[in-house]
CSV table of C-alpha atoms and ligand atoms in Angstrom, one decimal:
chain,number,residue,atom,x,y,z
A,1,MET,CA,103.9,176.9,79.3
A,2,SER,CA,107.6,177.1,78.6
A,3,ASP,CA,109.3,179.2,76.0
A,4,LYS,CA,109.6,177.5,72.6
A,5,LEU,CA,111.2,180.4,70.8
A,6,GLU,CA,113.1,183.4,72.1
A,7,VAL,CA,114.1,186.4,69.9
A,8,GLN,CA,116.7,188.7,71.3
A,9,GLU,CA,117.4,192.2,70.1
A,10,LEU,CA,116.8,191.4,66.5
A,11,SER,CA,117.7,194.2,64.0
A,12,HIS,CA,117.8,194.1,60.2
A,13,THR,CA,119.0,196.6,57.7
A,14,PHE,CA,118.3,196.5,53.9
A,15,ASN,CA,120.4,198.9,51.8
A,16,ARG,CA,121.2,201.0,54.9
A,17,GLN,CA,117.6,201.3,55.9
A,18,GLU,CA,116.9,199.7,59.2
A,19,VAL,CA,113.6,197.8,58.9
A,20,LEU,CA,113.7,196.0,62.3
A,21,HIS,CA,114.8,197.8,65.4
A,22,ARG,CA,116.0,195.6,68.3
A,23,ILE,CA,113.0,193.3,68.4
A,24,SER,CA,112.7,191.0,71.4
A,25,PHE,CA,109.9,188.6,72.2
A,26,THR,CA,109.2,185.0,73.2
A,27,VAL,CA,106.7,182.4,71.9
A,28,ARG,CA,105.5,179.8,74.3
A,29,GLU,CA,105.2,176.1,73.6
A,30,GLY,CA,101.8,175.4,71.9
A,31,GLU,CA,101.0,179.1,71.7
A,32,PHE,CA,99.2,180.8,68.8
A,33,LEU,CA,100.9,184.1,68.3
A,34,SER,CA,99.8,186.6,65.6
A,35,ILE,CA,102.1,189.3,64.3
A,36,LEU,CA,99.8,192.2,63.3
A,37,GLY,CA,100.9,195.3,61.6
A,38,PRO,CA,100.5,197.5,58.4
A,39,SER,CA,102.2,196.7,55.1
A,40,GLY,CA,105.9,197.3,55.2
A,41,CYS,CA,106.3,197.1,59.0
A,42,GLY,CA,108.7,194.2,58.9
A,43,LYS,CA,106.5,191.1,59.5
A,44,THR,CA,107.8,189.0,56.6
A,45,THR,CA,111.4,190.0,57.4
A,46,ILE,CA,110.9,188.6,61.0
A,47,LEU,CA,109.5,185.4,59.5
A,48,ARG,CA,112.4,184.9,57.0
A,49,ILE,CA,114.9,185.4,59.9
A,50,LEU,CA,113.0,182.9,62.1
A,51,ILE,CA,113.0,180.2,59.4
A,52,GLY,CA,116.5,180.8,58.4
A,53,LEU,CA,116.0,182.3,54.9
A,54,LEU,CA,117.6,185.6,56.0
A,55,SER,CA,120.5,186.2,58.3
A,56,PRO,CA,119.8,189.2,60.7
A,57,SER,CA,122.1,192.2,60.8
A,58,SER,CA,122.2,191.6,64.6
A,59,GLY,CA,120.4,189.7,67.3
A,60,PHE,CA,119.6,186.1,68.2
A,61,VAL,CA,117.0,183.5,67.8
A,62,PHE,CA,116.8,180.6,70.3
A,63,LYS,CA,114.7,177.5,70.1
A,64,ASP,CA,114.3,175.5,73.3
A,65,GLY,CA,117.2,177.5,74.7
A,66,ILE,CA,119.5,176.7,71.8
A,67,ASP,CA,121.0,179.5,69.7
A,68,ILE,CA,119.7,178.7,66.2
A,69,THR,CA,120.6,182.1,64.6
A,70,GLY,CA,123.1,180.5,62.2
A,71,PHE,CA,121.2,177.2,61.6
A,72,ALA,CA,120.2,176.2,58.0
A,73,PRO,CA,116.4,176.2,57.4
A,74,SER,CA,116.4,172.4,57.2
A,75,ALA,CA,117.9,172.1,60.7
A,76,ARG,CA,115.3,174.2,62.4
A,77,ASN,CA,112.3,171.9,62.3
A,78,MET,CA,109.9,174.7,61.3
A,79,GLY,CA,107.3,174.8,58.6
A,80,ILE,CA,106.0,177.7,56.6
A,81,VAL,CA,102.7,178.4,54.8
A,82,PHE,CA,102.8,181.2,52.3
A,83,GLN,CA,100.0,183.4,50.8
A,84,ASN,CA,100.4,182.0,47.3
A,85,TYR,CA,100.3,178.3,48.3
A,86,ALA,CA,103.6,177.5,46.4
A,87,LEU,CA,102.3,174.1,45.3
A,88,PHE,CA,103.8,172.0,42.5
A,89,GLN,CA,101.2,172.5,39.7
A,90,ASN,CA,102.3,169.3,37.8
A,91,MET,CA,101.7,167.1,40.8
A,92,SER,CA,98.5,165.8,42.4
A,93,VAL,CA,97.5,166.6,46.0
A,94,LEU,CA,99.0,163.3,47.1
A,95,GLY,CA,102.2,164.1,45.1
A,96,ASN,CA,102.5,167.5,46.7
A,97,VAL,CA,102.2,166.2,50.2
A,98,GLU,CA,104.3,163.1,49.6
A,99,TYR,CA,107.1,165.1,47.9
A,100,ALA,CA,108.6,166.6,51.1
A,101,LEU,CA,108.3,163.2,52.9
A,102,LYS,CA,110.2,161.3,50.3
A,103,PHE,CA,113.3,163.4,50.9
A,104,ASN,CA,113.2,163.1,54.6
A,105,SER,CA,115.0,160.0,56.0
A,106,SER,CA,112.7,159.5,59.0
A,107,PHE,CA,109.5,159.5,56.8
A,108,LYS,CA,110.8,158.1,53.5
A,109,SER,CA,109.7,154.4,54.0
A,110,LYS,CA,106.1,155.4,55.1
A,111,SER,CA,105.7,158.5,53.0
A,112,ARG,CA,102.6,157.3,51.1
A,113,LYS,CA,100.7,156.3,54.2
A,114,ALA,CA,101.7,159.4,56.1
A,115,ALA,CA,100.6,161.6,53.2
A,116,GLU,CA,97.3,159.9,52.8
A,117,SER,CA,96.6,160.2,56.6
A,118,ILE,CA,97.4,163.9,56.7
A,119,ILE,CA,95.3,164.6,53.6
A,120,GLU,CA,92.4,162.9,55.3
A,121,GLN,CA,92.9,165.0,58.4
A,122,VAL,CA,92.5,168.3,56.4
A,123,GLY,CA,89.4,166.9,54.6
A,124,LEU,CA,90.8,166.5,51.1
A,125,THR,CA,90.6,162.7,50.6
A,126,GLU,CA,88.1,163.0,47.7
A,127,HIS,CA,90.5,165.4,45.9
A,128,ILE,CA,93.6,163.4,46.5
A,129,HIS,CA,94.4,162.7,42.8
A,130,LYS,CA,93.6,166.1,41.5
A,131,LYS,CA,96.1,168.7,40.3
A,132,PRO,CA,96.1,172.1,42.2
A,133,CYS,CA,94.5,173.9,39.3
A,134,LYS,CA,91.3,171.8,39.7
A,135,LEU,CA,90.9,173.0,43.4
A,136,SER,CA,89.6,176.2,44.9
A,137,GLY,CA,91.9,178.7,46.6
A,138,GLY,CA,90.8,177.4,50.0
A,139,GLN,CA,91.4,173.8,49.0
A,140,GLN,CA,94.8,174.7,47.6
A,141,GLN,CA,95.7,176.3,50.9
A,142,ARG,CA,94.6,173.2,52.8
A,143,VAL,CA,97.1,171.2,50.6
A,144,ALA,CA,99.8,173.7,51.5
A,145,ILE,CA,98.9,173.3,55.2
A,146,ALA,CA,98.9,169.5,54.9
A,147,ARG,CA,102.3,169.5,53.2
A,148,THR,CA,103.7,171.6,56.1
A,149,LEU,CA,102.0,169.4,58.8
A,150,ALA,CA,103.3,166.2,57.2
A,151,LEU,CA,106.8,166.8,58.3
A,152,ASN,CA,105.6,167.3,61.9
A,153,PRO,CA,107.3,170.7,62.5
A,154,GLU,CA,107.6,172.0,66.0
A,155,ILE,CA,106.7,175.5,64.9
A,156,ILE,CA,104.5,176.5,62.0
A,157,LEU,CA,104.8,180.0,60.5
A,158,PHE,CA,102.0,181.5,58.3
A,159,ASP,CA,102.6,184.5,56.1
A,160,GLU,CA,99.2,186.0,55.4
A,161,PRO,CA,97.9,182.6,54.2
A,162,MET,CA,94.3,183.9,53.6
A,163,SER,CA,94.9,187.1,51.8
A,164,ALA,CA,94.1,185.6,48.4
A,165,LEU,CA,90.8,184.1,49.6
A,166,ASP,CA,87.2,185.4,49.7
A,167,ALA,CA,85.6,186.3,53.1
A,168,ALA,CA,83.6,183.0,53.5
A,169,THR,CA,86.5,180.8,52.7
A,170,ARG,CA,88.7,182.8,55.1
A,171,LEU,CA,86.2,182.1,57.9
A,172,LEU,CA,86.1,178.3,57.2
A,173,LEU,CA,89.9,178.1,57.0
A,174,ARG,CA,90.3,180.1,60.2
A,175,GLU,CA,88.3,177.4,62.0
A,176,GLU,CA,90.3,174.7,60.3
A,177,ILE,CA,93.6,176.3,61.4
A,178,LYS,CA,92.3,176.6,65.0
A,179,ARG,CA,91.2,172.9,64.9
A,180,ILE,CA,94.6,171.8,63.5
A,181,GLN,CA,96.4,173.6,66.2
A,182,LYS,CA,94.4,171.9,68.9
A,183,GLN,CA,94.9,168.5,67.3
A,184,PHE,CA,98.6,168.8,66.6
A,185,HIS,CA,99.5,171.0,69.6
A,186,SER,CA,101.8,173.0,67.4
A,187,THR,CA,103.3,176.3,68.2
A,188,MET,CA,102.0,178.7,65.5
A,189,ILE,CA,103.2,182.2,64.4
A,190,TYR,CA,100.6,183.8,62.2
A,191,ILE,CA,101.3,187.0,60.2
A,192,THR,CA,98.3,189.1,59.2
A,193,HIS,CA,97.3,192.7,58.7
A,194,ASP,CA,93.7,191.8,59.5
A,195,GLN,CA,92.7,192.8,63.0
A,196,GLU,CA,89.7,190.6,63.1
A,197,GLU,CA,91.6,187.5,62.1
A,198,ALA,CA,94.3,188.1,64.7
A,199,PHE,CA,91.7,188.5,67.4
A,200,ALA,CA,89.7,185.4,66.4
A,201,LEU,CA,92.8,183.1,66.3
A,202,SER,CA,95.4,184.2,68.8
A,203,ASP,CA,96.4,183.5,72.3
A,204,ARG,CA,98.6,186.6,72.1
A,205,ILE,CA,99.0,189.3,69.5
A,206,MET,CA,102.2,191.2,68.7
A,207,VAL,CA,101.3,194.6,67.3
A,208,MET,CA,104.0,196.2,65.2
A,209,THR,CA,104.7,199.3,63.2
A,210,ARG,CA,107.8,200.5,61.4
A,211,GLY,CA,110.0,197.7,62.6
A,212,SER,CA,109.2,198.0,66.3
A,213,ILE,CA,106.8,196.1,68.7
A,214,GLN,CA,104.1,198.4,70.0
A,215,GLN,CA,102.4,195.8,72.3
A,216,LEU,CA,102.5,192.1,72.8
A,217,ASP,CA,99.6,190.9,74.9
A,218,THR,CA,96.4,188.9,75.0
A,219,PRO,CA,93.5,190.2,72.8
A,220,GLU,CA,91.6,191.1,76.0
A,221,ASN,CA,94.4,193.2,77.4
A,222,ILE,CA,95.0,194.9,74.1
A,223,ILE,CA,91.4,195.9,74.0
A,224,ARG,CA,91.3,197.0,77.6
A,225,ASN,CA,94.7,198.6,77.7
A,226,PRO,CA,96.1,199.7,74.3
A,227,ALA,CA,99.8,200.5,75.0
A,228,THR,CA,100.3,203.3,72.4
A,229,PRO,CA,98.2,205.7,70.3
A,230,PHE,CA,99.1,203.5,67.3
A,231,VAL,CA,97.6,200.4,68.9
A,232,ARG,CA,94.5,202.4,69.7
A,233,GLU,CA,94.1,203.6,66.1
A,234,PHE,CA,95.3,200.6,64.1
A,235,VAL,CA,93.7,197.9,66.2
A,236,ILE,CA,90.8,199.2,68.3
A,237,ASP,CA,89.5,202.0,66.0
A,238,ASN,CA,89.5,199.6,63.0
A,239,LEU,CA,87.7,196.9,64.9
A,240,GLN,CA,85.2,199.5,66.1
A,241,LEU,CA,84.6,200.7,62.5
A,242,LYS,CA,83.9,197.1,61.4
A,243,ILE,CA,81.4,196.7,64.3
A,244,ASN,CA,79.7,200.0,63.5
A,245,SER,CA,79.3,199.1,59.9
A,246,LEU,CA,77.5,195.9,60.8
A,247,VAL,CA,75.5,196.9,63.8
A,248,LYS,CA,72.8,198.8,61.8
A,249,TYR,CA,71.9,195.5,60.1
A,250,VAL,CA,71.8,193.4,63.2
A,251,LYS,CA,69.0,193.5,65.8
A,252,ILE,CA,70.6,193.4,69.3
B,301,ATP,N1,114.9,192.1,49.9
B,301,ATP,C1,114.7,193.3,50.3
B,301,ATP,N2,115.5,194.4,49.9
B,301,ATP,C2,115.3,195.6,50.3
B,301,ATP,N3,114.3,196.0,51.1
B,301,ATP,C3,113.4,195.1,51.5
B,301,ATP,C4,113.6,193.7,51.1
B,301,ATP,N4,112.6,193.0,51.7
B,301,ATP,C5,111.8,193.9,52.4
B,301,ATP,N5,112.3,195.1,52.3
B,301,ATP,C6,111.8,196.3,52.9
B,301,ATP,O1,111.7,196.1,54.3
B,301,ATP,C7,110.5,196.6,54.9
B,301,ATP,C8,109.8,195.5,55.6
B,301,ATP,O2,109.3,194.6,54.6
B,301,ATP,P1,108.5,193.3,55.0
B,301,ATP,O3,108.3,192.5,53.7
B,301,ATP,O4,109.1,192.6,56.2
B,301,ATP,O5,107.1,194.0,55.4
B,301,ATP,P2,105.7,193.3,55.7
B,301,ATP,O6,105.3,193.8,57.1
B,301,ATP,O7,105.7,191.8,55.6
B,301,ATP,O8,104.7,194.0,54.7
B,301,ATP,P3,103.4,193.3,53.9
B,301,ATP,O9,102.3,193.3,54.9
B,301,ATP,O10,103.2,194.3,52.7
B,301,ATP,O11,103.8,191.9,53.4
B,301,ATP,C9,109.8,197.3,53.8
B,301,ATP,O12,110.1,198.7,53.8
B,301,ATP,C10,110.4,196.6,52.5
B,301,ATP,O13,110.3,197.5,51.4
B,302,MG,MG1,104.8,190.5,54.3
């Protein structure tokens, strides 16, 4: 796998407080990378810099070897899925998915067909004419994912897309995201503070705290060889607690 994205020495300061300290990492073509860390560690700040909504205090972002640090969001060919869906409430499912396509010169003429096809692929055809308020949280998040996929981005970024959903819906959507990644071969960067989610989905996990990377490795290697005491506590001890709390109910 070649490198799709390379981040070099990224730092960011808000009001004289440095919230990212010289972060460097690469994401491979077709990889599913999770960024896992506690609240306030800088996850969303990284995402905003990657997509071009925030200009970093210093450092670089390369895509396919090209320096895109100064590129506008629209020139990056990346899509983002947020926690709160960010759907247009006055438009139907079809309207929401078609909206972005209509303004894109390469999709404009076939926007209706493209929207219908992508809605079918995320299993929402029977709801195609409904407004978002008539859908469950999980269905609304599928619409948001369909809208992002419709523009065929090279990289899809997720910012805690499941945090408003109940446990059962999270499990279903998790499978859906995995399936979509296999089908579309997209490179995905997935932000979460849920250890279990990161382990279930990822090729590699980047564990962060206080604006620094603690470890970037496969789930197996993180479990076998936690790089720092923080990784041991935040990742492994937490997963172990979850297992312990379940094991008394399960016959093994
Ligand atoms: N626009 C802003 N102005 C000032 N400080 C900010 C701004 N955005 C974020 N911060 C600060 O930067 C730090 C990192 O914030 P960020 O949103 O990246 O964290 P996060 O890891 O995404 O947290 P969460 O899991 O709660 O979403 C925090 O201390 C936050 O208060
Ligand atoms: Mg955040």
